[in-house]
Short mmCIF file of C-alpha atoms in Angstrom, two decimals:
data_model
loop_
_atom_site.label_atom_id
_atom_site.label_comp_id
_atom_site.label_asym_id
_atom_site.label_seq_id
_atom_site.Cartn_x
_atom_site.Cartn_y
_atom_site.Cartn_z
CA MET A 1 -39.69 24.54 41.74
CA ARG A 2 -36.99 22.19 43.10
CA ALA A 3 -33.34 21.72 42.98
CA ASP A 4 -31.81 18.88 41.65
CA GLY A 5 -28.32 18.06 40.26
CA GLY A 6 -28.59 20.04 36.87
CA GLY A 7 -30.27 22.85 38.81
CA VAL A 8 -33.39 24.41 39.19
CA ARG A 9 -36.17 22.79 37.10
CA ASP A 10 -38.96 25.10 36.55
CA THR A 11 -42.40 22.99 36.93
CA LEU A 12 -44.19 25.90 35.11
CA SER A 13 -42.56 25.12 31.68
CA ARG A 14 -43.90 21.47 32.27
CA SER A 15 -47.51 22.36 33.19
CA PRO A 16 -50.30 24.49 31.58
CA SER A 17 -50.96 28.06 33.39
CA PRO A 18 -54.02 28.43 35.14
CA GLY A 19 -55.64 30.28 32.04
CA GLY A 20 -54.69 26.67 30.36
CA VAL A 21 -52.25 28.34 28.31
CA GLN A 22 -49.25 26.11 27.35
CA PRO A 23 -46.08 28.01 28.36
CA ILE A 24 -43.21 28.34 25.60
CA ARG A 25 -40.80 25.42 26.25
CA PRO A 26 -36.94 26.68 26.72
CA ALA A 27 -35.86 24.71 23.58
CA THR A 28 -38.32 26.40 21.87
CA MET A 29 -37.08 30.08 23.01
CA ALA A 30 -33.58 28.90 22.33
CA ARG A 31 -34.44 27.88 18.54
CA VAL A 32 -36.15 31.14 18.25
CA TYR A 33 -33.34 33.03 19.41
CA LEU A 34 -30.68 31.35 17.20
CA ALA A 35 -32.93 32.04 14.48
CA GLY A 36 -32.84 35.50 15.20
CA GLN A 37 -29.14 35.43 15.68
CA ALA A 38 -28.88 34.17 12.34
CA VAL A 39 -30.38 36.94 10.55
CA ALA A 40 -28.72 39.55 12.84
CA GLY A 41 -25.51 38.32 11.82
CA ALA A 42 -26.04 38.24 8.12
CA LEU A 43 -27.52 41.71 8.17
CA TRP A 44 -24.39 42.75 10.13
CA TRP A 45 -22.14 41.67 7.44
CA VAL A 46 -24.21 43.49 4.60
CA ALA A 47 -23.87 46.84 7.02
CA VAL A 48 -19.98 46.13 7.21
CA PHE A 49 -19.58 46.07 3.59
CA ALA A 50 -21.91 48.85 3.00
CA SER A 51 -20.67 51.41 5.61
CA ASP A 52 -16.91 51.97 6.39
CA THR A 53 -18.46 53.35 9.62
CA VAL A 54 -20.31 50.20 10.99
CA ARG A 55 -16.78 48.57 9.91
CA VAL A 56 -14.65 50.55 12.07
CA TRP A 57 -16.83 50.65 15.06
CA THR A 58 -17.57 46.82 15.11
CA LEU A 59 -14.03 45.38 13.49
CA GLY A 60 -11.75 48.37 14.03
CA ALA A 61 -8.52 47.61 11.69
CA TRP A 62 -9.48 44.01 11.01
CA ASP A 63 -9.89 43.15 7.04
CA PRO A 64 -13.36 41.93 7.02
CA ARG A 65 -12.64 40.19 3.76
CA LEU A 66 -10.40 37.82 6.17
CA LEU A 67 -13.34 37.21 8.53
CA VAL A 68 -16.62 37.02 6.53
CA GLY A 69 -16.37 33.53 4.69
CA PRO A 70 -15.66 31.58 8.37
CA ASP A 71 -18.20 33.86 10.12
CA LEU A 72 -20.68 33.11 7.83
CA LEU A 73 -20.44 29.39 7.93
CA LEU A 74 -19.62 29.15 11.74
CA PHE A 75 -21.86 31.93 13.11
CA VAL A 76 -24.49 32.93 10.76
CA GLY A 77 -24.80 29.35 9.06
CA GLY A 78 -24.41 27.43 12.50
CA SER A 79 -27.18 29.25 14.14
CA ALA A 80 -29.52 29.06 11.24
CA LEU A 81 -28.59 25.26 11.40
CA ALA A 82 -29.04 24.70 15.26
CA ALA A 83 -32.47 26.25 15.07
CA ALA A 84 -33.72 24.60 12.07
CA ARG A 85 -32.60 21.15 14.09
CA GLY A 86 -32.41 22.24 17.48
CA SER A 87 -29.21 20.52 17.79
CA TRP A 88 -27.24 21.30 20.87
CA ARG A 89 -23.90 20.23 18.98
CA VAL A 90 -24.19 22.73 16.02
CA ALA A 91 -25.22 25.31 18.82
CA ALA A 92 -22.33 24.36 20.65
CA VAL A 93 -19.75 24.97 17.54
CA THR A 94 -21.37 28.36 17.03
CA ALA A 95 -20.89 29.26 20.73
CA VAL A 96 -17.15 27.85 20.24
CA TRP A 97 -16.30 30.16 17.54
CA SER A 98 -17.95 33.26 19.11
CA THR A 99 -16.28 32.84 22.19
CA LEU A 100 -12.89 32.71 20.39
CA LEU A 101 -13.88 35.53 18.11
CA THR A 102 -14.80 37.37 21.02
CA ILE A 103 -11.24 37.03 22.77
CA ALA A 104 -9.45 37.93 19.75
CA LEU A 105 -11.58 41.05 19.06
CA LEU A 106 -11.34 42.06 22.61
CA GLY A 107 -7.77 41.70 23.01
CA GLN A 108 -7.44 43.99 19.87
CA GLY A 109 -9.72 46.37 20.56
CA LEU A 110 -8.14 47.02 24.14
CA LEU A 111 -4.69 47.35 22.21
CA ASP A 112 -6.25 49.65 19.37
CA ARG A 113 -8.77 51.27 21.23
CA ALA A 114 -11.20 50.38 18.68
CA ALA A 115 -14.13 48.10 17.73
CA GLY A 116 -15.75 48.80 21.00
CA TRP A 117 -19.14 48.02 19.85
CA GLY A 118 -18.16 45.11 18.16
CA VAL A 119 -16.92 43.67 21.38
CA LEU A 120 -20.15 44.25 23.25
CA LEU A 121 -22.11 42.63 20.35
CA MET A 122 -19.76 39.60 20.38
CA LEU A 123 -19.90 39.14 24.14
CA ALA A 124 -23.88 39.33 23.69
CA ALA A 125 -23.74 36.81 20.83
CA THR A 126 -21.15 34.64 23.06
CA PHE A 127 -23.69 34.51 26.27
CA GLY A 128 -26.46 33.67 23.90
CA SER A 129 -24.86 31.08 21.84
CA VAL A 130 -23.77 29.21 25.33
CA ALA A 131 -27.13 29.59 26.66
CA THR A 132 -29.02 28.44 23.73
CA ALA A 133 -26.62 25.44 23.49
CA ALA A 134 -26.83 24.40 27.09
CA THR A 135 -30.84 24.94 26.86
CA LEU A 136 -30.99 22.82 24.04
CA ARG A 137 -28.58 20.18 25.72
CA PHE A 138 -30.25 20.19 29.34
CA GLY A 139 -33.94 21.44 28.32
CA ARG A 140 -32.71 24.49 30.36
CA ILE A 141 -29.98 26.63 31.64
CA PRO A 142 -28.40 24.50 33.98
CA THR A 143 -27.68 26.58 37.34
CA GLY A 144 -26.30 23.74 39.43
CA TRP A 145 -22.74 24.69 38.88
CA TYR A 146 -23.39 27.89 40.83
CA PHE A 147 -23.94 25.76 44.01
CA ILE A 148 -20.52 24.79 44.68
CA GLY A 149 -17.94 25.74 46.93
CA PRO A 150 -18.90 28.90 49.25
CA PHE A 151 -22.26 29.01 47.32
CA ARG A 152 -23.49 25.48 48.36
CA PHE A 153 -25.89 25.89 50.91
CA ARG A 154 -25.01 24.97 54.34
CA ALA A 155 -26.32 25.86 57.63
CA ALA A 156 -24.00 28.12 59.53
CA ARG A 157 -22.06 26.44 62.51
CA ALA A 158 -23.85 27.01 65.56
CA ARG A 159 -21.99 30.15 67.37
CA SER A 160 -22.31 33.03 69.63
CA ARG A 161 -24.27 36.19 67.74
CA ARG A 162 -21.03 38.30 67.89
CA CYS A 163 -19.50 36.08 65.66
CA HIS A 164 -22.52 35.53 62.69
CA VAL A 165 -22.58 39.55 63.09
CA ALA A 166 -18.69 39.89 62.35
CA ALA A 167 -18.84 37.23 60.00
CA SER A 168 -21.72 39.12 58.31
CA LEU A 169 -20.32 42.58 58.13
CA THR A 170 -17.08 40.88 56.78
CA GLN A 171 -18.70 39.39 53.79
CA LEU A 172 -21.02 42.69 53.39
CA VAL A 173 -17.90 44.95 53.25
CA VAL A 174 -15.99 42.67 50.89
CA PHE A 175 -19.12 42.54 48.68
CA TRP A 176 -19.69 46.31 48.84
CA VAL A 177 -16.11 47.46 48.12
CA GLY A 178 -15.74 44.22 45.26
CA PHE A 179 -19.16 45.34 43.54
CA PHE A 180 -19.55 48.64 44.05
CA VAL A 181 -16.04 50.39 43.91
CA VAL A 182 -13.91 47.78 42.23
CA VAL A 183 -16.26 46.72 39.54
CA PRO A 184 -17.57 49.83 38.40
CA LEU A 185 -14.01 51.46 38.06
CA LEU A 186 -12.99 48.43 35.97
CA LEU A 187 -16.10 49.11 33.81
CA VAL A 188 -15.36 52.72 33.37
CA ALA A 189 -11.45 51.71 32.32
CA PHE A 190 -13.33 49.36 29.75
CA GLU A 191 -15.65 51.51 28.55
CA ARG A 192 -13.47 54.29 27.87
CA ARG A 193 -10.43 52.13 26.44
CA LEU A 194 -12.88 50.62 23.78
CA ARG A 195 -14.40 54.15 23.29
CA VAL A 196 -17.71 52.76 24.39
CA ASP A 197 -18.24 55.28 27.09
CA TRP A 198 -21.24 57.82 27.60
CA SER A 199 -20.04 60.93 28.48
CA ALA A 200 -23.85 62.50 29.28
CA LEU A 201 -23.40 60.37 32.49
CA ALA A 202 -20.81 62.22 34.13
CA ALA A 203 -23.08 65.59 34.03
CA ASP A 204 -25.81 66.60 36.62
CA PRO A 205 -28.16 64.99 37.81
CA TRP A 206 -27.00 61.47 37.03
CA PRO A 207 -23.93 61.28 39.76
CA THR A 208 -26.44 62.79 42.45
CA VAL A 209 -28.94 60.55 41.62
CA GLY A 210 -26.76 57.59 41.69
CA ALA A 211 -25.42 59.14 45.04
CA ALA A 212 -28.96 59.49 46.47
CA LEU A 213 -29.92 55.71 45.20
CA PHE A 214 -27.02 54.12 46.64
CA LEU A 215 -27.82 55.80 49.93
CA VAL A 216 -31.12 54.86 50.24
CA ALA A 217 -30.56 51.28 49.19
CA SER A 218 -27.48 50.88 51.46
CA PRO A 219 -29.52 50.61 54.89
CA LEU A 220 -31.97 48.11 53.56
CA GLY A 221 -28.50 46.24 52.68
CA LEU A 222 -27.01 46.75 56.07
CA ALA A 223 -30.44 45.89 57.86
CA SER A 224 -31.01 42.66 56.07
CA CYS A 225 -27.57 41.42 56.89
CA LEU A 226 -27.84 42.22 60.65
CA THR A 227 -31.15 40.37 60.86
CA MET A 228 -30.01 37.30 59.10
CA ALA A 229 -26.88 37.20 61.46
CA ILE A 230 -29.02 38.10 64.94
CA ALA A 231 -32.20 36.50 64.28
CA GLY A 232 -31.27 33.75 61.58
CA GLU A 233 -28.16 32.91 63.24
CA GLY A 234 -25.90 32.80 60.07
CA THR A 235 -24.75 35.13 57.34
CA PRO A 236 -25.56 35.79 53.50
CA LEU A 237 -23.19 33.42 52.25
CA PRO A 238 -24.85 30.37 51.10
CA ALA A 239 -22.29 28.24 52.80
CA GLN A 240 -23.38 29.69 56.02
CA THR A 241 -26.58 30.17 55.95
CA ALA A 242 -28.97 31.11 58.54
CA ARG A 243 -29.88 28.24 60.88
CA ARG A 244 -33.15 29.86 61.77
CA LEU A 245 -35.99 31.04 59.30
CA VAL A 246 -36.42 34.63 59.76
CA VAL A 247 -39.22 37.10 58.84
CA ALA A 248 -37.84 39.57 61.13
CA GLY A 249 -36.83 43.42 60.15
CA PRO A 250 -36.84 43.97 56.12
CA TYR A 251 -38.23 40.13 55.69
CA ARG A 252 -41.30 40.81 56.89
CA TRP A 253 -41.96 42.68 53.66
CA LEU A 254 -39.60 41.45 51.46
CA ARG A 255 -38.24 37.89 50.61
CA ASN A 256 -35.06 38.97 49.33
CA PRO A 257 -34.00 42.83 50.60
CA MET A 258 -30.51 41.94 50.22
CA ALA A 259 -31.28 41.20 46.46
CA THR A 260 -33.57 44.49 46.17
CA ALA A 261 -30.83 46.45 47.71
CA GLY A 262 -27.94 45.33 45.70
CA VAL A 263 -29.65 45.87 42.42
CA VAL A 264 -30.57 49.38 43.72
CA GLN A 265 -26.99 50.14 44.82
CA SER A 266 -25.53 48.59 41.90
CA ILE A 267 -27.69 51.05 39.49
CA GLY A 268 -26.40 53.99 41.99
CA ALA A 269 -22.38 53.01 41.68
CA GLY A 270 -23.45 53.07 38.06
CA LEU A 271 -24.74 56.35 37.77
CA TRP A 272 -22.02 57.67 39.97
CA PHE A 273 -19.33 56.76 38.55
CA GLY A 274 -20.72 57.25 35.01
CA SER A 275 -20.89 53.41 33.64
CA TRP A 276 -23.32 52.66 31.88
CA THR A 277 -22.60 48.67 31.77
CA MET A 278 -22.73 48.66 35.17
CA ILE A 279 -26.33 49.73 34.99
CA VAL A 280 -26.96 46.99 32.59
CA ALA A 281 -24.97 44.37 34.65
CA ALA A 282 -26.91 45.44 37.72
CA VAL A 283 -30.44 44.88 35.67
CA LEU A 284 -29.20 41.61 34.17
CA GLY A 285 -28.05 40.20 37.42
CA GLY A 286 -31.26 41.05 39.18
CA LEU A 287 -33.12 39.00 35.78
CA ALA A 288 -30.30 36.08 36.16
CA TRP A 289 -30.78 35.95 40.06
CA HIS A 290 -34.59 36.09 39.84
CA HIS A 291 -34.98 33.19 37.03
CA GLY A 292 -31.89 31.21 37.53
CA ILE A 293 -30.92 31.48 41.29
CA ARG A 294 -34.03 32.06 43.38
CA GLY A 295 -35.65 28.90 42.63
CA ALA A 296 -32.94 26.83 44.48
CA GLU A 297 -32.69 29.15 47.09
CA GLU A 298 -36.51 28.85 47.96
CA ALA A 299 -36.14 24.97 47.25
CA ASP A 300 -33.44 24.76 50.12
CA LEU A 301 -35.47 26.90 52.26
CA LEU A 302 -38.63 24.95 52.14
CA ALA A 303 -36.71 21.52 52.45
CA ARG A 304 -35.22 22.43 55.55
CA PHE A 305 -38.18 24.86 56.90
CA GLY A 306 -41.50 23.26 55.10
CA ASP A 307 -44.81 24.83 55.61
CA PRO A 308 -43.75 27.85 57.70
CA TYR A 309 -41.56 28.81 54.87
CA GLU A 310 -44.37 28.12 52.24
CA ARG A 311 -46.94 30.41 54.41
CA TYR A 312 -44.04 33.06 54.41
CA ARG A 313 -43.45 32.62 50.61
CA ALA A 314 -46.87 33.01 50.01
CA SER A 315 -47.54 36.20 51.82
CA VAL A 316 -44.28 38.05 51.03
CA ARG A 317 -43.33 39.15 47.44
CA VAL A 318 -39.56 39.32 46.24
CA TRP A 319 -39.34 42.26 44.88
CA VAL A 320 -42.04 44.86 46.10
CA PRO A 321 -43.40 45.01 49.51
CA ARG A 322 -47.39 44.75 49.95
CA LEU A 323 -49.15 47.81 50.70
CA PRO A 324 -50.32 48.07 54.56
CA GLY A 325 -54.10 47.26 55.02
CA ARG A 326 -54.26 44.17 52.39
CA HIS A 327 -54.42 40.51 53.29
CA GLY A 328 -55.74 41.47 56.92
CA ASP A 329 -52.55 43.82 57.44
CA ARG A 330 -50.73 41.10 58.71
CA SER A 331 -47.29 39.95 58.14
CA PRO A 332 -46.29 36.54 57.60
CA GLY A 333 -45.15 35.02 60.55
CA ALA A 334 -45.99 37.99 62.88
CA GLY A 335 -44.81 37.01 66.53
CA GLN A 336 -42.30 34.68 64.92
CA VAL A 337 -38.48 34.83 64.50
CA THR A 338 -38.21 33.62 60.72
CA GLY A 339 -36.41 35.01 57.85
CA SER A 340 -34.89 33.73 54.20
CA HIS A 341 -31.29 33.07 54.17
CA ARG A 342 -30.79 35.54 51.75
#
């Protein structure tokens, strides 16, 4: 994989797999999704007019007769036409309509404390419509937009280890407070306001399980942060990334222990606060990083560190460490100071 102006280009989508089977092209997957979205939208409208329960849960006080015409044309019809023709312009129209409808439904739902499930369904449809329109336009979901500002890869300035440690710990505190306290509290308020909360998560043993997961994963995140600062002479922030390739500490066993720790901590926070949307967001965030961001990070590391990183990448897994005793029971770069910038 490599980074380019439009983001990460996955070479696997352009070449046959080792078994000789041609992978499904992203544009084909986008068209299949749009076809399924068209069918799902049509079935939903059938359910709305057939069941008052579905209508209330998904539209609240809105009169479906005022909405059915435009939605069948722009959402159901637009999705079907975009799937049939592979047109990114038609998919973009569907995405714009979905976005506007989601904003309106969200505002009304928050005011009336209703239509929560409709809001969630439309959020998912909006994301899917935007993603498929981008895929049809660019051949993949572009990720270059992510690598700007503080997320643009730049090696940290030469400073003392004390400065790198201080900067790294500051970033860690801001990240932990923001994503493991503020975000779940906002999501809990969102769920309760829209009446889509899951009360079972508030009962034992889930808060205890959540606390245990968070406490188990937090030392991994902290150790990774400190290793990045001390051995890598950088910080977790891409704009101040490590100056040296490091396989010390947790990086001997995982290529991105911070991502692993972050996903587990997020799930733990979701269980502790009783937010199922936080748990879903943690899983989706991990998938988004793995499929959308990881390639660019690894391309940057490969460009800066060359063969040593290539050997490291070939020997160390991303999420799950290898069992001791395999492959000669040697960690990559043993005796070296190397490491990932994340």
